């Protein structure tokens, strides 16, 4: 690695260097995050869990500030979005990974099920 006299560099060269530095920092941060995530998943599995079931996060979202993610939005304290309303009580018949707690608005798949004259109990989990 060589020393660079930043005071003598022209603006376009400084901007290019800045871009390279930001890209390298983002890559290192992703590597650190991925290593931490792998260790957390391993620890969860050692206890018989999957990490995604333990955390109320969407782990697939990229790290904010790396240029890969949408801008982070502060949660609206009046909004219930993202707040767990309790355990899931109903599941979509053709995709059981899609669930509903039974609270709040009925999802479209529940509305369609009820509109077909079928009882809500058919969608109950367990």
PDB file of C-alpha atoms in Angstrom:
ATOM      1  CA  UNK A   1       0.000   0.000   0.000  1.00  0.00           C
ATOM      2  CA  UNK A   2       1.367   3.389  -0.921  1.00  0.00           C
ATOM      3  CA  UNK A   3       0.866   6.725   0.725  1.00  0.00           C
ATOM      4  CA  UNK A   4      -1.080   9.252  -1.300  1.00  0.00           C
ATOM      5  CA  UNK A   5      -0.831  13.006  -0.897  1.00  0.00           C
ATOM      6  CA  UNK A   6      -4.493  13.906  -0.956  1.00  0.00           C
ATOM      7  CA  UNK A   7      -3.663  17.607  -1.020  1.00  0.00           C
ATOM      8  CA  UNK A   8      -2.130  17.231  -4.487  1.00  0.00           C
ATOM      9  CA  UNK A   9      -4.849  15.086  -6.045  1.00  0.00           C
ATOM     10  CA  UNK A  10      -7.289  16.709  -8.501  1.00  0.00           C
ATOM     11  CA  UNK A  11     -11.005  16.632  -7.731  1.00  0.00           C
ATOM     12  CA  UNK A  12     -11.938  13.835 -10.208  1.00  0.00           C
ATOM     13  CA  UNK A  13      -9.233  11.577  -8.744  1.00  0.00           C
ATOM     14  CA  UNK A  14     -10.421  12.303  -5.194  1.00  0.00           C
ATOM     15  CA  UNK A  15     -14.018  11.532  -6.177  1.00  0.00           C
ATOM     16  CA  UNK A  16     -12.951   8.245  -7.776  1.00  0.00           C
ATOM     17  CA  UNK A  17     -10.954   7.348  -4.672  1.00  0.00           C
ATOM     18  CA  UNK A  18     -13.941   8.220  -2.487  1.00  0.00           C
ATOM     19  CA  UNK A  19     -16.129   5.864  -4.545  1.00  0.00           C
ATOM     20  CA  UNK A  20     -13.603   3.041  -4.222  1.00  0.00           C
ATOM     21  CA  UNK A  21     -13.339   3.590  -0.465  1.00  0.00           C
ATOM     22  CA  UNK A  22     -17.130   3.610  -0.014  1.00  0.00           C
ATOM     23  CA  UNK A  23     -17.474   0.418  -2.071  1.00  0.00           C
ATOM     24  CA  UNK A  24     -14.758  -1.317  -0.043  1.00  0.00           C
ATOM     25  CA  UNK A  25     -16.301  -0.199   3.258  1.00  0.00           C
ATOM     26  CA  UNK A  26     -19.714  -1.494   2.166  1.00  0.00           C
ATOM     27  CA  UNK A  27     -18.192  -4.832   1.156  1.00  0.00           C
ATOM     28  CA  UNK A  28     -16.371  -5.191   4.493  1.00  0.00           C
ATOM     29  CA  UNK A  29     -19.535  -4.298   6.395  1.00  0.00           C
ATOM     30  CA  UNK A  30     -21.536  -6.908   4.427  1.00  0.00           C
ATOM     31  CA  UNK A  31     -18.864  -9.526   5.190  1.00  0.00           C
ATOM     32  CA  UNK A  32     -18.987  -8.675   8.903  1.00  0.00           C
ATOM     33  CA  UNK A  33     -22.786  -8.761   8.917  1.00  0.00           C
ATOM     34  CA  UNK A  34     -22.880 -12.081   7.039  1.00  0.00           C
ATOM     35  CA  UNK A  35     -20.361 -13.626   9.459  1.00  0.00           C
ATOM     36  CA  UNK A  36     -22.369 -12.426  12.461  1.00  0.00           C
ATOM     37  CA  UNK A  37     -25.590 -13.702  10.906  1.00  0.00           C
ATOM     38  CA  UNK A  38     -24.040 -17.113  10.203  1.00  0.00           C
ATOM     39  CA  UNK A  39     -22.825 -17.349  13.807  1.00  0.00           C
ATOM     40  CA  UNK A  40     -26.266 -16.351  15.110  1.00  0.00           C
ATOM     41  CA  UNK A  41     -27.979 -18.943  12.887  1.00  0.00           C
ATOM     42  CA  UNK A  42     -25.549 -21.609  14.110  1.00  0.00           C
ATOM     43  CA  UNK A  43     -26.205 -20.675  17.734  1.00  0.00           C
ATOM     44  CA  UNK A  44     -29.983 -20.790  17.183  1.00  0.00           C
ATOM     45  CA  UNK A  45     -29.732 -24.220  15.518  1.00  0.00           C
ATOM     46  CA  UNK A  46     -27.637 -25.480  18.444  1.00  0.00           C
ATOM     47  CA  UNK A  47     -30.699 -24.760  20.605  1.00  0.00           C
ATOM     48  CA  UNK A  48     -33.129 -26.336  18.144  1.00  0.00           C
ATOM     49  CA  UNK A  49     -34.410 -23.149  16.505  1.00  0.00           C
ATOM     50  CA  UNK A  50     -34.171 -21.371  13.196  1.00  0.00           C
ATOM     51  CA  UNK A  51     -33.005 -17.780  13.604  1.00  0.00           C
ATOM     52  CA  UNK A  52     -35.741 -16.422  11.340  1.00  0.00           C
ATOM     53  CA  UNK A  53     -38.359 -17.800  13.748  1.00  0.00           C
ATOM     54  CA  UNK A  54     -36.708 -16.183  16.761  1.00  0.00           C
ATOM     55  CA  UNK A  55     -36.313 -12.679  15.429  1.00  0.00           C
ATOM     56  CA  UNK A  56     -39.116 -10.348  14.428  1.00  0.00           C
ATOM     57  CA  UNK A  57     -36.858  -8.991  11.673  1.00  0.00           C
ATOM     58  CA  UNK A  58     -36.751  -9.526   7.955  1.00  0.00           C
ATOM     59  CA  UNK A  59     -33.245 -10.831   7.787  1.00  0.00           C
ATOM     60  CA  UNK A  60     -33.232 -10.807   4.034  1.00  0.00           C
ATOM     61  CA  UNK A  61     -33.199  -7.002   3.916  1.00  0.00           C
ATOM     62  CA  UNK A  62     -29.821  -5.536   2.988  1.00  0.00           C
ATOM     63  CA  UNK A  63     -27.956  -3.387   5.438  1.00  0.00           C
ATOM     64  CA  UNK A  64     -29.076   0.265   5.304  1.00  0.00           C
ATOM     65  CA  UNK A  65     -26.442   2.681   4.067  1.00  0.00           C
ATOM     66  CA  UNK A  66     -24.805   0.255   1.643  1.00  0.00           C
ATOM     67  CA  UNK A  67     -26.720   1.568  -1.344  1.00  0.00           C
ATOM     68  CA  UNK A  68     -28.572  -1.747  -1.630  1.00  0.00           C
ATOM     69  CA  UNK A  69     -31.536  -1.023   0.571  1.00  0.00           C
ATOM     70  CA  UNK A  70     -34.420   1.379   0.387  1.00  0.00           C
ATOM     71  CA  UNK A  71     -34.132   4.310   2.753  1.00  0.00           C
ATOM     72  CA  UNK A  72     -34.924   3.294   6.288  1.00  0.00           C
ATOM     73  CA  UNK A  73     -38.156   4.794   7.552  1.00  0.00           C
ATOM     74  CA  UNK A  74     -38.681   5.458  11.209  1.00  0.00           C
ATOM     75  CA  UNK A  75     -41.645   3.476  12.519  1.00  0.00           C
ATOM     76  CA  UNK A  76     -44.853   5.398  13.005  1.00  0.00           C
ATOM     77  CA  UNK A  77     -45.770   5.014  16.679  1.00  0.00           C
ATOM     78  CA  UNK A  78     -49.493   5.163  15.746  1.00  0.00           C
ATOM     79  CA  UNK A  79     -49.146   2.370  13.183  1.00  0.00           C
ATOM     80  CA  UNK A  80     -49.609  -1.284  14.083  1.00  0.00           C
ATOM     81  CA  UNK A  81     -47.594  -2.467  11.058  1.00  0.00           C
ATOM     82  CA  UNK A  82     -44.668  -4.595  12.077  1.00  0.00           C
ATOM     83  CA  UNK A  83     -46.038  -5.053  15.582  1.00  0.00           C
ATOM     84  CA  UNK A  84     -46.931  -8.612  16.471  1.00  0.00           C
ATOM     85  CA  UNK A  85     -50.619  -8.951  17.216  1.00  0.00           C
ATOM     86  CA  UNK A  86     -50.211 -12.360  18.792  1.00  0.00           C
ATOM     87  CA  UNK A  87     -49.786 -15.906  17.541  1.00  0.00           C
ATOM     88  CA  UNK A  88     -51.067 -16.888  14.119  1.00  0.00           C
ATOM     89  CA  UNK A  89     -54.462 -18.597  14.308  1.00  0.00           C
ATOM     90  CA  UNK A  90     -55.327 -19.048  10.639  1.00  0.00           C
ATOM     91  CA  UNK A  91     -53.327 -20.189   7.615  1.00  0.00           C
ATOM     92  CA  UNK A  92     -53.909 -19.821   3.885  1.00  0.00           C
ATOM     93  CA  UNK A  93     -54.918 -23.289   2.578  1.00  0.00           C
ATOM     94  CA  UNK A  94     -52.687 -23.301  -0.512  1.00  0.00           C
ATOM     95  CA  UNK A  95     -49.713 -21.646   1.250  1.00  0.00           C
ATOM     96  CA  UNK A  96     -49.581 -22.400   5.016  1.00  0.00           C
ATOM     97  CA  UNK A  97     -46.634 -20.028   5.466  1.00  0.00           C
ATOM     98  CA  UNK A  98     -49.115 -17.153   4.973  1.00  0.00           C
ATOM     99  CA  UNK A  99     -50.897 -16.681   8.280  1.00  0.00           C
ATOM    100  CA  UNK A 100     -53.271 -14.326  10.069  1.00  0.00           C
ATOM    101  CA  UNK A 101     -53.714 -13.723  13.800  1.00  0.00           C
ATOM    102  CA  UNK A 102     -57.450 -13.177  13.546  1.00  0.00           C
ATOM    103  CA  UNK A 103     -57.034  -9.551  14.561  1.00  0.00           C
ATOM    104  CA  UNK A 104     -57.320  -6.509  12.343  1.00  0.00           C
ATOM    105  CA  UNK A 105     -58.603  -6.535   8.781  1.00  0.00           C
ATOM    106  CA  UNK A 106     -59.274  -9.834   7.083  1.00  0.00           C
ATOM    107  CA  UNK A 107     -56.639 -10.655   4.448  1.00  0.00           C
ATOM    108  CA  UNK A 108     -57.953 -11.093   0.895  1.00  0.00           C
ATOM    109  CA  UNK A 109     -57.551 -14.864   1.084  1.00  0.00           C
ATOM    110  CA  UNK A 110     -59.776 -14.952   4.192  1.00  0.00           C
ATOM    111  CA  UNK A 111     -62.358 -12.707   2.499  1.00  0.00           C
ATOM    112  CA  UNK A 112     -62.406 -14.992  -0.552  1.00  0.00           C
ATOM    113  CA  UNK A 113     -62.790 -18.072   1.648  1.00  0.00           C
ATOM    114  CA  UNK A 114     -65.720 -16.533   3.542  1.00  0.00           C
ATOM    115  CA  UNK A 115     -67.300 -15.193   0.323  1.00  0.00           C
ATOM    116  CA  UNK A 116     -67.308 -18.763  -1.003  1.00  0.00           C
ATOM    117  CA  UNK A 117     -69.582 -19.651   1.923  1.00  0.00           C
ATOM    118  CA  UNK A 118     -66.931 -21.604   3.813  1.00  0.00           C
ATOM    119  CA  UNK A 119     -66.469 -21.244   7.586  1.00  0.00           C
ATOM    120  CA  UNK A 120     -63.481 -19.464   9.094  1.00  0.00           C
ATOM    121  CA  UNK A 121     -62.790 -22.536  11.264  1.00  0.00           C
ATOM    122  CA  UNK A 122     -61.559 -24.393   8.164  1.00  0.00           C
ATOM    123  CA  UNK A 123     -58.563 -22.045   8.112  1.00  0.00           C
ATOM    124  CA  UNK A 124     -57.703 -22.564  11.793  1.00  0.00           C
ATOM    125  CA  UNK A 125     -54.178 -23.721  12.580  1.00  0.00           C
ATOM    126  CA  UNK A 126     -53.914 -26.938  14.579  1.00  0.00           C
TER     127      UNK A 126
END
